[in-house]
Coordinates of C-alpha atoms in Angstrom, one line a residue:
M183 CA 19.1 -18.0 4.2
S184 CA 17.7 -16.5 7.3
Q185 CA 19.1 -13.2 8.5
P186 CA 20.8 -13.2 11.9
Y187 CA 18.5 -11.8 14.6
D188 CA 19.7 -8.3 15.4
P189 CA 17.4 -6.5 17.9
N190 CA 19.3 -3.3 17.4
S191 CA 18.1 -3.1 13.8
L192 CA 14.5 -2.9 15.0
E193 CA 14.6 0.7 16.1
G194 CA 11.3 1.8 17.7
V195 CA 9.9 -1.7 18.0
P196 CA 8.8 -2.2 21.7
Q197 CA 10.4 -5.0 23.7
H198 CA 7.3 -7.2 23.5
G199 CA 7.3 -6.8 19.7
R200 CA 10.9 -8.1 19.6
E201 CA 9.9 -11.0 21.9
R202 CA 7.0 -11.7 19.5
L203 CA 9.4 -11.8 16.5
E204 CA 11.7 -14.1 18.4
Q205 CA 8.8 -16.5 19.0
N206 CA 8.1 -16.5 15.2
R207 CA 11.7 -17.3 14.5
R208 CA 11.5 -20.3 16.8
G209 CA 8.7 -21.7 14.6
L210 CA 5.4 -20.3 15.9
F211 CA 3.9 -18.4 13.0
T212 CA 1.0 -15.9 13.1
S213 CA -1.0 -14.7 10.1
D214 CA -4.0 -12.7 9.1
L215 CA -4.5 -15.0 6.1
S216 CA -7.9 -16.7 5.8
V217 CA -7.9 -20.5 5.8
N218 CA -8.3 -20.5 2.0
E219 CA -5.4 -18.0 1.6
F220 CA -3.2 -20.0 4.0
L221 CA -3.8 -23.2 1.9
L222 CA -3.0 -21.6 -1.4
V223 CA 0.1 -19.8 -0.1
K224 CA 1.3 -23.2 1.2
Q225 CA 0.4 -24.8 -2.2
A226 CA 2.5 -22.1 -4.0
G227 CA 5.6 -23.3 -2.0
F228 CA 5.7 -20.7 0.7
D229 CA 5.4 -20.9 4.5
P230 CA 4.0 -18.1 6.6
L231 CA 6.5 -16.8 9.2
G232 CA 4.6 -14.2 11.1
L233 CA 2.4 -11.2 11.2
V234 CA 4.6 -8.1 10.6
V235 CA 3.6 -4.6 11.5
G236 CA 4.9 -1.1 10.9
S237 CA 3.4 2.1 12.5
S238 CA 4.0 5.8 12.5
I239 CA 2.1 8.5 14.4
Y240 CA 2.6 11.5 12.2
H241 CA 1.8 15.2 12.7
I242 CA 0.6 16.6 9.4
G243 CA 1.6 20.2 8.7
F244 CA -0.5 23.1 7.5
Q245 CA -0.6 24.6 4.0
Q246 CA -2.6 27.7 3.0
S247 CA -4.6 27.5 -0.3
S248 CA -6.4 30.0 -2.4
W249 CA -10.2 29.7 -2.2
K250 CA -10.5 30.2 -6.0
Q251 CA -7.5 28.1 -7.1
S252 CA -7.2 24.4 -7.8
Q253 CA -3.7 23.3 -6.8
E254 CA -1.7 20.4 -5.3
M255 CA -1.1 20.8 -1.5
E256 CA 2.5 19.7 -1.8
V257 CA 3.2 19.9 2.0
L258 CA 0.3 17.6 2.7
S259 CA 1.2 15.2 -0.2
Q260 CA 4.7 14.9 1.1
A261 CA 3.5 14.2 4.7
M262 CA 1.1 11.5 3.6
Y263 CA 3.8 9.8 1.4
H264 CA 6.5 10.0 4.1
A265 CA 4.3 8.7 6.9
R266 CA 3.3 5.6 4.8
E267 CA 6.9 5.0 3.8
L268 CA 7.9 5.0 7.5
A269 CA 5.2 2.4 8.3
M270 CA 6.1 0.3 5.3
T271 CA 9.8 0.4 6.0
R272 CA 9.3 -0.8 9.6
M273 CA 7.1 -3.6 8.4
E274 CA 9.8 -4.7 5.9
E275 CA 12.4 -4.6 8.7
E276 CA 10.3 -7.0 10.8
A277 CA 10.0 -9.3 7.8
D278 CA 13.7 -9.1 7.1
Q279 CA 14.4 -10.1 10.7
L280 CA 12.3 -13.2 10.1
G281 CA 14.3 -14.1 7.0
A282 CA 11.2 -13.6 4.8
D283 CA 11.2 -13.5 1.0
G284 CA 8.2 -11.1 1.1
V285 CA 5.0 -9.9 2.7
V286 CA 1.6 -10.7 1.3
G287 CA -1.9 -9.3 2.0
V288 CA -0.4 -5.9 3.0
R289 CA -3.0 -3.4 4.3
L290 CA -2.2 0.3 4.6
E291 CA -4.5 2.1 7.0
V292 CA -4.8 5.7 8.3
G293 CA -6.4 6.2 11.7
R294 CA -7.4 9.4 13.5
Y295 CA -7.5 9.8 17.2
D296 CA -8.7 12.5 19.6
W297 CA -5.2 13.6 20.5
G298 CA -5.2 16.2 17.8
E299 CA -6.9 17.1 14.5
N300 CA -3.5 17.2 12.6
M301 CA -2.3 13.8 13.9
A302 CA -2.8 10.4 12.4
E303 CA -1.5 6.9 12.7
F304 CA -0.2 5.2 9.6
L305 CA -0.3 1.4 9.9
A306 CA 1.2 -1.3 7.6
V307 CA 0.2 -4.9 8.3
G308 CA 0.9 -8.1 6.4
T309 CA 2.0 -11.7 6.6
A310 CA 5.7 -12.5 6.1
I311 CA 6.3 -15.6 4.0
K312 CA 9.4 -17.6 2.8
H313 CA 9.8 -20.1 0.0
R314 CA 10.0 -23.6 1.3
E315 CA 12.7 -24.8 -1.1
G316 CA 14.9 -21.7 -0.5
E317 CA 14.3 -20.1 -3.9
L318 CA 15.0 -16.4 -3.5
H319 CA 12.0 -14.2 -4.3
R320 CA 13.1 -10.9 -2.9
A321 CA 12.8 -7.5 -4.6
P322 CA 15.7 -6.3 -6.8
N323 CA 17.0 -4.1 -3.9
G324 CA 17.5 -7.2 -1.8
R325 CA 14.6 -6.4 0.6
P326 CA 11.5 -8.6 1.1
F327 CA 9.0 -7.9 -1.6
T328 CA 5.6 -6.4 -0.5
S329 CA 2.2 -7.0 -2.1
D330 CA -1.4 -6.3 -1.3
L331 CA -2.6 -9.3 -3.2
S332 CA -4.7 -11.9 -1.4
G333 CA -3.4 -15.4 -0.9
Q334 CA -5.6 -16.5 -3.8
D335 CA -4.4 -13.8 -6.1
F336 CA -0.8 -14.5 -5.1
W337 CA -1.1 -18.2 -6.0
T338 CA -2.8 -17.3 -9.3
L339 CA 0.0 -14.8 -10.2
L340 CA 2.7 -17.4 -9.7
Q341 CA 0.7 -19.8 -11.9
T342 CA 0.9 -17.3 -14.7
G343 CA 4.7 -17.1 -14.4
Y344 CA 4.9 -13.7 -12.6
R345 CA 5.9 -12.8 -9.1
P346 CA 5.5 -9.6 -7.1
V347 CA 8.5 -7.2 -6.5
G348 CA 6.9 -4.5 -4.4
L349 CA 3.8 -2.5 -3.4
T350 CA 3.9 0.7 -5.4
M351 CA 1.9 3.8 -4.5
G352 CA 1.4 7.4 -5.5
T353 CA -0.4 10.1 -3.6
C354 CA -1.6 13.6 -4.3
V355 CA -3.4 15.9 -1.9
Y356 CA -5.3 18.5 -4.0
H357 CA -7.4 21.6 -3.2
V358 CA -10.4 21.9 -5.5
A359 CA -11.3 25.5 -6.1
H360 CA -14.8 26.7 -5.0
R361 CA -17.3 28.0 -7.5
G362 CA -18.0 31.7 -7.5
M363 CA -21.4 32.8 -6.3
F364 CA -22.4 34.3 -9.7
Q365 CA -21.2 31.2 -11.5
A366 CA -23.2 29.0 -9.2
M367 CA -26.3 31.1 -9.7
K368 CA -25.9 31.1 -13.4
Q369 CA -25.7 27.3 -13.6
A370 CA -28.5 26.7 -11.1
G371 CA -31.2 24.4 -12.6
Q372 CA -29.1 23.5 -15.6
N373 CA -27.6 20.3 -16.8
V374 CA -24.0 21.4 -17.3
E375 CA -20.5 20.0 -16.7
L376 CA -18.6 21.7 -13.9
T377 CA -15.4 21.9 -15.8
N378 CA -13.3 23.3 -13.0
Y379 CA -14.2 20.4 -10.8
T380 CA -13.7 17.9 -13.6
Q381 CA -10.2 19.2 -14.5
A382 CA -9.1 19.4 -10.8
L383 CA -10.0 15.8 -10.1
Y384 CA -8.6 14.7 -13.4
D385 CA -5.2 16.4 -12.7
A386 CA -5.0 15.0 -9.1
R387 CA -5.7 11.4 -10.1
E388 CA -3.2 11.6 -12.9
L389 CA -0.5 12.9 -10.5
A390 CA -1.1 10.0 -8.2
M391 CA -1.1 7.4 -11.0
E392 CA 2.1 8.9 -12.5
R393 CA 3.9 8.6 -9.2
M394 CA 2.8 5.0 -8.7
Q395 CA 4.1 4.1 -12.1
A396 CA 7.4 5.9 -11.4
E397 CA 7.8 3.6 -8.3
A398 CA 7.2 0.6 -10.5
E399 CA 9.8 1.7 -13.0
A400 CA 12.3 2.2 -10.2
A401 CA 11.6 -1.4 -9.0
Q402 CA 12.3 -2.6 -12.6
A403 CA 8.8 -4.0 -12.8
E404 CA 7.1 -5.1 -16.0
G405 CA 3.6 -4.0 -14.9
I406 CA 1.3 -3.3 -12.0
V407 CA -1.7 -5.5 -11.0
G408 CA -4.6 -4.9 -8.7
V409 CA -4.5 -1.1 -9.0
R410 CA -6.9 0.7 -6.8
L411 CA -7.7 4.4 -6.6
H412 CA -8.9 5.9 -3.3
E413 CA -10.2 9.4 -2.6
R414 CA -10.3 10.5 1.1
S415 CA -10.6 13.9 2.9
H416 CA -8.9 12.9 6.2
G417 CA -10.7 15.8 7.9
W418 CA -9.1 18.6 5.9
G419 CA -12.5 19.9 4.6
S420 CA -14.7 19.2 1.7
H421 CA -12.4 20.8 -1.0
V422 CA -9.1 19.2 0.1
I423 CA -8.9 15.5 -1.0
E424 CA -6.1 12.9 -1.1
F425 CA -6.0 10.9 -4.3
F426 CA -4.1 7.6 -3.5
A427 CA -3.1 5.0 -6.1
I428 CA -1.8 1.7 -5.0
G429 CA -1.0 -1.7 -6.7
T430 CA 1.5 -4.6 -6.8
A431 CA 4.4 -4.3 -9.2
I432 CA 5.3 -7.6 -10.9
V433 CA 8.1 -9.2 -13.0
P434 CA 8.1 -12.5 -15.0
V435 CA 9.7 -15.5 -13.3
S436 CA 11.0 -16.9 -16.6
D437 CA 10.6 -16.4 -20.3
D438 CA 9.5 -20.0 -21.0
H439 CA 6.7 -20.4 -18.4
T440 CA 3.6 -22.3 -19.6
I441 CA 0.3 -21.2 -18.1
P442 CA -1.7 -24.3 -17.2
P443 CA -5.2 -24.5 -18.8
P444 CA -8.2 -23.5 -16.5
T445 CA -10.1 -26.3 -14.8
T446 CA -13.9 -26.5 -14.3
V447 CA -15.0 -26.1 -10.7
L448 CA -18.6 -27.1 -9.6
P449 CA -19.6 -25.3 -6.4
L450 CA -21.4 -27.6 -4.0
T451 CA -23.0 -24.8 -1.9
G452 CA -26.6 -23.9 -2.4

């Protein structure tokens, strides 16, 4: 059942954004799905409702680190997490206003501008969809589910008897200690593992992965598919890196689902 349109619940959305959503509610959908994705989403029993967007321009604070110590930059980790959550929540609110069951093909992007070296835009974009027969596919918390799966992967997931419940993520901004001058000179010309670097990157990735899995547990998911690990500097310098883990948490649709056998496909392109 569609939610009543309440412009007051779209705090921060500009007037033209609200007018765009109202157009979508009247039946004109917009989508960043490819033609193939659009076809498979429709075949899965869902209709696209509109392109939904969430944005947050965020000032990222400062944290001092020791030149010789590998450590998490907790102030920066919290900033990156909170900014993405703001963008995601605003995108979900737009989807909720359209009466969507979920959002597919979600992209999370971080953009830098010339306004300031400590400022960035966090953007969440995806296509809101709703089940054609009215079957409820929302997340356990009652909000529209989110997923970064493509239209093809979304269709395939449903064929296997699973459905997405939410986009889960974990982040860790980590300072990797520098090597000392004497250590660098001693190891020059040798084939040797740089254990301090290895351990620092290992620790940071594990923190990001652990936090992503904690989100999936909170969403009562059975597992996470399509996991990707990103490493980016965001202009902090060569020894400060964000480790970002993201994937789609899923749950089974039913216990007695039968997976159809694969079919042979002959490509006709040369």
